[in-house]
C-alpha cells in the first residue's frame, strides 16, 4: 500500500536482483535525493530526507524542496557522516487547520566505503622493470621487489596514492609468449604476468624472479612508508602450468578429448591461458578465491584490481565481495572491465567499488561533457569511475603522436574531472610508439618484456611530465572539491577546442579550463553559470594553481591557452578566491 | 542476489508503495517487454519473456532479441490471453560447449481488465435536459429518466458505448447556485448535480425530479438494449443538506466554532459543497463508500466516473479499488483528475482504470505528438488515457470560434489517437459560446441550468456533427488497430499544420492524416516510416474510410486536405489494403 501521502520515484535507487542494493558513498559525501510527492487537493506539504545508520539511529535529516513549482518533484541532499551501512527514508507531512497527515517512503540503502574507494591517484608499474639493468651483451637482468623499492620515492614524489602491480605470481612456461605477443618465446623471455602459475605456485605465490614472500611484504611496507598503498592484480585465470590444473581439473573446461580448453576470442587464441569454469564447482572455486584474497589481505594488501571481471559470472562477484565486505570492509575492488556499459554497470551494482572507464577514448569536448555527466550524475549511485590516461593494453591513438601537450592535457582532464585517475609507467616519458598503425598496443609492450627506463636521465634533460603530474596530484590533495564525483558541472564555451568545468565542495571552488588542442593556441569566451557556481558578484578573483597567476574573471571570461613550447600552457586550474 | 545471468532494468514495471503493482492490460493486448541482460565474456545468449496466470501456469512465452547489437538491451512482446491477474518473468540462457547457464528476473505483475477499461466511446448528457420542454411562459419542465430514455437511440446511433451521467442524486438547497454560477438561486433553479444530498437522500438515492429508483433501473436497462453502458458519477462530497451531515458529522472538517467547513480553493469559495475528511474515521467513510458502490453495482452500474479523485487521499483509492476488484473485477473507474502529472500518474498506479487527460488542451502538431507518445508509450503501463474533446467544465479556446471543421478535426484526433474518447452533449451542435472571454466555462452552463436542445431541427438542417461522429465510431468498431493504445506511431510531415500517425493490430493497419488548421487548405509530404508500418513494397494501396476513395500511396506521399466548405475534408483515415 502507498502511504497516506504518496512518495514515489525515489532517486538514487539501485534495483538489482530483486532488491535495492546500496548507493555508493564515502564518509562526508553529500548525496542528492529526489522524490515525487503528491498530496490531494490544494494542500501544501513539507518533505525531508532522513538518513539512518545500521542501528536505526537518525544521523542526518534535511529538508527537500520542490525543484520547479508544480512538478511535485522534491529535491535535497543528505550527507553521510562516517563509513558503514546506512539507509535513507523520504518523509512528507502536510498540516492544515484540520489535520496533520504524513507519508513515508521505503528504505533505500547507502554504503559509505573508505575514502580510497572514491578518491585516489593510481600509478602502475611492472616491478620486474624497476631496477632492471641492460647488460653490455644486450641481455637484461630483471628487477626485483628489492630494486623496485628504490623507485618508490620517485612514484611518491609524483603524488600518487596507490601503486598497482600487475600479477606478481609465478608465470607459466607452456606456450609462453615472446616479445610483441609472438608465439615463439626464447628462454630469455620473461612471460606475461597474467599467465599465472607454474611449479613454483599459483595465485598465492610470489614469482621467484621478483624475490620471496618476505621481499613482497617488505615492499608493501616500504610503499606504505612512502604513502603508497599497493593494489594487487586479481586475475582469475591460469597458465597450463598452474597447480590448480592438477589439483582441481574440475575448475576448467574440457574439450571432447578430455584436454583442457585454452582461452579463445575467435579468431584470437590464447594458448598460454586457461579460463576458469565457475559453474561446475561454484563453491569450491569461490572458497579458493576467498582463501587467496584473505591470504593477501593478511600480507597487507587492501586493494585488488580485478582483471577482466566481465568474463566471470556477475553473481560470483556479488557473492564474493559481500563476504569480503563483511570480514574486512576496508578492502577495495577495482573492476578492469573494458566492455559494454550494461556489464560495467552490473559489476558496479554487484559490489565493485570502482571501475576503469571509457575516458581513455573520450577526446572531444562533446564526448567529455557527455561522459563526465554520465559518470558524475547518471550512474554515480552504483559506478565509481577511475580515469586512466593509458594502460599497458591501451596506447590510445591521440597519444601516438607523442606531443607532450597532449600528455599534459589528458593528465589534467583525468585528474580533475573525477576523483580517481590513473597512469601507467612510461606515460611521463611520453612513450607513444604503437606496435602497428591502426592499433592501440604499445610497441615492445611491457606485457611481454622487461623495460629499462632512464628516469634520472629524462629528469635531468627535462624530458618528463613527472613535475607536472606531481603538481596535479598536489592540487588534488589540497582541494576537497577535486575529491568529489557528484559535484562536476560543465560550463558553456564558444569553442569546441576549449572545455570548462567546475567543482565545489563546501567553500572550496575549483574551475578548470582546458585547451583540447595540443598543437595550437586557442581562445574563447567561457560562459560561467554563476548560479551553479554559487557566486553572487559579477567579477570574481581567481588564482591559477598551476602557475600562481592571479586574475579577475567574470561571467563571460575570454580565455586563451597556448600549448606550444616554450610556454606550454594547456589549462587553467583555478581556485576562486573571492 | 542477482541470478547466474544478470537480468535488470525490466520494463514495464510499476513500483508503487514498496512493491511492483500490476501493469495495465486487456485480454488480447500485446505488451512490449524490455530487459538488460548481461553475460560474462563473449558468450551469446537467448532470452524470453514468459507470462503466467495466477495459478502459475505459463500462458505465453516469446523470444526476446537484442534491439541494437552491443547494447545488451533485449526486447520482445507478450500477449495477455484473457482477463485476470498474470505475471511475467524474463529468462535468459546461454549454452556453450561446456555448459548451459541460466538467469531469471523477478516476477512483474500484469492485470487484464475487461475491454471497456481500455476501449470505449463515451458520451455525456444531463438526463434532466433530455426531453426537457420550454413552455410558452419561458419556464422549463425538467427532463426525467423516462424522457431521457427517448434520447438513447440518438446517442446509440452515433456509435457510443458508454453514456456517462453527472450525479443523479438529490441536490442540496443550501447555498444552491443559480445560472452561470450565480450566488442567488431562485426557486426555479435546478441546482448543481455535484452538490449532492438533501432530505430526499444522499449518494444512494435518486433525485425525485428525475424519477424513482425504478425509473433509473429501467433507464439502465433501456440503455443496455441500445448497446450503451451507463457510467455513474462518484463525487465524494456533499451539499450542506446531505444526510451524512447529521448522521456522520465526524466525516467533515470543523471550524474552530464547530461549524462544518465548506470547500475552498482560495480565493474561490464553494459554500454549496462540503468536502469529506477521510482521516478522522477512515474506515467508516471507506465502508460507506464501499456500500454505495456495491449498491449501484447491484442496480446494474459497472462504470464509475470519479469526480476529482485528486482531492482525496491516494491510499484511499488504492484500498477501495482493490476491494471492489476482488469482489467485482468488471467494475471500471475513470479518474476525473485534471491536475499535475505526478498525481494523475499516482492515481493510475493506485488502481484507476483510466483517466481524463490533457488532450483537451493539446492542439499543435508538436504537442499532440509529444503527448501521444507519452500516453501510448511512456506511461501506458499505469495510465490509460480517455481523450475528451470537451466537458461541461471545459469549453476549450480552440472551439470558441465555433468553426465546424475544428470540431470535426478534434473528434478525429480524439477518436483515433487513443482507444477511449469522450464527448459532452452539445459538441455535435457546435456549441461554443464562452461565459467570458479568456475563460473556458460555457455560457449558460448546463451545470447550473437545464438545456433544451433541438436535436431533430439541427439534424434536418444538417447543422450537426452527429453523422460524422457516427462514422468515426463505426470506423473505430471495425478496426482493431484503433482499439489499441500502445501501437501509436507518428510519421514525419513537412508541415506543422498536418499530423500523420499509424496504428497496427495484426493485419489491420490504419493510417491517419489530419489537417490541424480548420480554416485553410494545407498540403504537405508525409514521410511514412515504412519499417514501422511493416510494408515491404514501395507503393501501397489505401482506402479512405471516411469517403471511400481508393489511392496509391508511397513512402513520401503528398497529401492535401481542405477543411473549408462545402467539401470540408479535415482528415484521411485510411486502411492499408495491399
PDB file of C-alpha atoms in Angstrom, chain A residues 24-147:
ATOM      1  CA  UNK A  24      27.765   4.164  -3.211  1.00  0.00           C
ATOM      2  CA  UNK A  25      29.203   6.876  -0.973  1.00  0.00           C
ATOM      3  CA  UNK A  26      32.129   7.744   1.246  1.00  0.00           C
ATOM      4  CA  UNK A  27      32.137   9.407   4.643  1.00  0.00           C
ATOM      5  CA  UNK A  28      31.389  13.096   4.311  1.00  0.00           C
ATOM      6  CA  UNK A  29      29.936  12.750   0.850  1.00  0.00           C
ATOM      7  CA  UNK A  30      26.753  14.627   0.074  1.00  0.00           C
ATOM      8  CA  UNK A  31      24.133  12.707  -1.909  1.00  0.00           C
ATOM      9  CA  UNK A  32      21.359  14.390  -3.895  1.00  0.00           C
ATOM     10  CA  UNK A  33      17.991  12.798  -3.186  1.00  0.00           C
ATOM     11  CA  UNK A  34      14.846  13.245  -5.253  1.00  0.00           C
ATOM     12  CA  UNK A  35      11.266  12.055  -4.822  1.00  0.00           C
ATOM     13  CA  UNK A  36       7.896  12.644  -6.420  1.00  0.00           C
ATOM     14  CA  UNK A  37       5.434  13.548  -3.680  1.00  0.00           C
ATOM     15  CA  UNK A  38       1.751  14.088  -4.301  1.00  0.00           C
ATOM     16  CA  UNK A  39      -0.879  15.313  -1.915  1.00  0.00           C
ATOM     17  CA  UNK A  40      -4.552  15.564  -2.689  1.00  0.00           C
ATOM     18  CA  UNK A  41      -6.329  18.822  -3.269  1.00  0.00           C
ATOM     19  CA  UNK A  42      -4.570  22.056  -2.714  1.00  0.00           C
ATOM     20  CA  UNK A  43      -2.740  21.113   0.420  1.00  0.00           C
ATOM     21  CA  UNK A  44       0.864  22.192   0.741  1.00  0.00           C
ATOM     22  CA  UNK A  45       3.428  19.910   2.219  1.00  0.00           C
ATOM     23  CA  UNK A  46       6.883  19.734   3.713  1.00  0.00           C
ATOM     24  CA  UNK A  47       9.288  16.940   2.922  1.00  0.00           C
ATOM     25  CA  UNK A  48      12.592  15.715   4.251  1.00  0.00           C
ATOM     26  CA  UNK A  49      15.125  13.003   3.672  1.00  0.00           C
ATOM     27  CA  UNK A  50      16.426  11.297   6.774  1.00  0.00           C
ATOM     28  CA  UNK A  51      19.491   9.103   6.966  1.00  0.00           C
ATOM     29  CA  UNK A  52      19.764   6.287   9.495  1.00  0.00           C
ATOM     30  CA  UNK A  53      22.705   4.122  10.448  1.00  0.00           C
ATOM     31  CA  UNK A  54      22.548   0.350  10.692  1.00  0.00           C
ATOM     32  CA  UNK A  55      21.325   0.646  14.274  1.00  0.00           C
ATOM     33  CA  UNK A  56      18.324   2.700  13.031  1.00  0.00           C
ATOM     34  CA  UNK A  57      19.668   5.869  14.601  1.00  0.00           C
ATOM     35  CA  UNK A  58      18.957   9.005  12.608  1.00  0.00           C
ATOM     36  CA  UNK A  59      22.247  10.642  11.634  1.00  0.00           C
ATOM     37  CA  UNK A  60      21.070  13.352   9.240  1.00  0.00           C
ATOM     38  CA  UNK A  61      17.738  14.829   8.191  1.00  0.00           C
ATOM     39  CA  UNK A  62      17.424  17.576   5.613  1.00  0.00           C
ATOM     40  CA  UNK A  63      14.531  19.413   4.058  1.00  0.00           C
ATOM     41  CA  UNK A  64      13.527  18.673   0.471  1.00  0.00           C
ATOM     42  CA  UNK A  65      12.017  21.381  -1.665  1.00  0.00           C
ATOM     43  CA  UNK A  66      10.085  21.354  -4.925  1.00  0.00           C
ATOM     44  CA  UNK A  67      12.679  21.972  -7.625  1.00  0.00           C
ATOM     45  CA  UNK A  68      10.202  23.518 -10.062  1.00  0.00           C
ATOM     46  CA  UNK A  69       6.854  24.631  -8.806  1.00  0.00           C
ATOM     47  CA  UNK A  70       4.040  22.376  -9.956  1.00  0.00           C
ATOM     48  CA  UNK A  71       6.169  19.337 -10.773  1.00  0.00           C
ATOM     49  CA  UNK A  72       5.703  17.605  -7.406  1.00  0.00           C
ATOM     50  CA  UNK A  73       9.385  16.699  -7.680  1.00  0.00           C
ATOM     51  CA  UNK A  74      11.211  17.353  -4.437  1.00  0.00           C
ATOM     52  CA  UNK A  75      14.967  17.521  -4.116  1.00  0.00           C
ATOM     53  CA  UNK A  76      17.529  17.897  -1.412  1.00  0.00           C
ATOM     54  CA  UNK A  77      20.720  16.413  -0.096  1.00  0.00           C
ATOM     55  CA  UNK A  78      21.870  14.205   2.713  1.00  0.00           C
ATOM     56  CA  UNK A  79      25.414  13.862   3.997  1.00  0.00           C
ATOM     57  CA  UNK A  80      26.874  10.535   5.069  1.00  0.00           C
ATOM     58  CA  UNK A  81      28.684  11.072   8.388  1.00  0.00           C
ATOM     59  CA  UNK A  82      31.039   8.082   8.535  1.00  0.00           C
ATOM     60  CA  UNK A  83      31.932   4.736   6.980  1.00  0.00           C
ATOM     61  CA  UNK A  84      29.400   1.939   7.139  1.00  0.00           C
ATOM     62  CA  UNK A  85      25.900   0.994   6.135  1.00  0.00           C
ATOM     63  CA  UNK A  86      23.037   3.465   6.180  1.00  0.00           C
ATOM     64  CA  UNK A  87      19.585   3.854   4.695  1.00  0.00           C
ATOM     65  CA  UNK A  88      17.526   6.870   3.844  1.00  0.00           C
ATOM     66  CA  UNK A  89      13.814   7.440   4.022  1.00  0.00           C
ATOM     67  CA  UNK A  90      11.873  10.271   2.404  1.00  0.00           C
ATOM     68  CA  UNK A  91       9.117  11.638   4.589  1.00  0.00           C
ATOM     69  CA  UNK A  92       6.378  14.114   3.855  1.00  0.00           C
ATOM     70  CA  UNK A  93       3.933  15.923   6.053  1.00  0.00           C
ATOM     71  CA  UNK A  94       1.019  18.215   5.393  1.00  0.00           C
ATOM     72  CA  UNK A  95      -0.655  20.296   8.020  1.00  0.00           C
ATOM     73  CA  UNK A  96      -3.945  22.103   7.534  1.00  0.00           C
ATOM     74  CA  UNK A  97      -6.254  23.629  10.104  1.00  0.00           C
ATOM     75  CA  UNK A  98      -7.932  20.182  10.463  1.00  0.00           C
ATOM     76  CA  UNK A  99      -5.227  17.709  10.438  1.00  0.00           C
ATOM     77  CA  UNK A 100      -1.724  16.654  10.020  1.00  0.00           C
ATOM     78  CA  UNK A 101      -1.141  13.794   7.629  1.00  0.00           C
ATOM     79  CA  UNK A 102       2.124  12.030   6.795  1.00  0.00           C
ATOM     80  CA  UNK A 103       3.803   9.868   4.237  1.00  0.00           C
ATOM     81  CA  UNK A 104       6.941   7.801   4.210  1.00  0.00           C
ATOM     82  CA  UNK A 105       8.924   6.035   1.513  1.00  0.00           C
ATOM     83  CA  UNK A 106      10.584   2.656   1.685  1.00  0.00           C
ATOM     84  CA  UNK A 107      14.144   2.398   2.952  1.00  0.00           C
ATOM     85  CA  UNK A 108      16.924   2.914   0.419  1.00  0.00           C
ATOM     86  CA  UNK A 109      20.364   1.598   1.408  1.00  0.00           C
ATOM     87  CA  UNK A 110      23.563   3.646   1.242  1.00  0.00           C
ATOM     88  CA  UNK A 111      27.040   2.326   1.930  1.00  0.00           C
ATOM     89  CA  UNK A 112      29.974   4.568   2.798  1.00  0.00           C
ATOM     90  CA  UNK A 113      33.260   2.899   1.913  1.00  0.00           C
ATOM     91  CA  UNK A 114      36.631   4.235   2.961  1.00  0.00           C
ATOM     92  CA  UNK A 115      37.769   7.302   1.029  1.00  0.00           C
ATOM     93  CA  UNK A 116      40.117   5.421  -1.273  1.00  0.00           C
ATOM     94  CA  UNK A 117      37.101   3.745  -2.884  1.00  0.00           C
ATOM     95  CA  UNK A 118      36.285   7.108  -4.432  1.00  0.00           C
ATOM     96  CA  UNK A 119      39.435   9.198  -4.249  1.00  0.00           C
ATOM     97  CA  UNK A 120      42.879   8.216  -5.385  1.00  0.00           C
ATOM     98  CA  UNK A 121      45.766   8.805  -7.794  1.00  0.00           C
ATOM     99  CA  UNK A 122      46.916   5.489  -9.206  1.00  0.00           C
ATOM    100  CA  UNK A 123      50.235   4.562 -10.743  1.00  0.00           C
ATOM    101  CA  UNK A 124      51.024   1.253 -12.391  1.00  0.00           C
ATOM    102  CA  UNK A 125      54.434  -0.276 -12.820  1.00  0.00           C
ATOM    103  CA  UNK A 126      55.849  -3.721 -13.507  1.00  0.00           C
ATOM    104  CA  UNK A 127      58.216  -4.448 -10.580  1.00  0.00           C
ATOM    105  CA  UNK A 128      60.430  -6.539 -12.833  1.00  0.00           C
ATOM    106  CA  UNK A 129      61.215  -3.398 -14.874  1.00  0.00           C
ATOM    107  CA  UNK A 130      62.100  -1.196 -11.918  1.00  0.00           C
ATOM    108  CA  UNK A 131      65.807  -1.542 -11.297  1.00  0.00           C
ATOM    109  CA  UNK A 132      66.244  -3.850 -14.283  1.00  0.00           C
ATOM    110  CA  UNK A 133      69.647  -3.486 -15.913  1.00  0.00           C
ATOM    111  CA  UNK A 134      70.633  -3.874 -19.532  1.00  0.00           C
ATOM    112  CA  UNK A 135      73.986  -5.585 -19.712  1.00  0.00           C
ATOM    113  CA  UNK A 136      76.679  -4.897 -22.284  1.00  0.00           C
ATOM    114  CA  UNK A 137      75.729  -8.059 -24.191  1.00  0.00           C
ATOM    115  CA  UNK A 138      72.199  -6.709 -24.569  1.00  0.00           C
ATOM    116  CA  UNK A 139      70.681  -9.137 -22.101  1.00  0.00           C
ATOM    117  CA  UNK A 140      68.547  -7.801 -19.277  1.00  0.00           C
ATOM    118  CA  UNK A 141      68.715  -8.502 -15.593  1.00  0.00           C
ATOM    119  CA  UNK A 142      65.221  -8.481 -14.134  1.00  0.00           C
ATOM    120  CA  UNK A 143      64.245  -6.040 -11.477  1.00  0.00           C
ATOM    121  CA  UNK A 144      63.025  -7.400  -8.148  1.00  0.00           C
ATOM    122  CA  UNK A 145      60.956  -6.150  -5.239  1.00  0.00           C
ATOM    123  CA  UNK A 146      64.246  -5.099  -3.728  1.00  0.00           C
ATOM    124  CA  UNK A 147      65.275  -2.984  -6.711  1.00  0.00           C
TER     125      UNK A 147
END
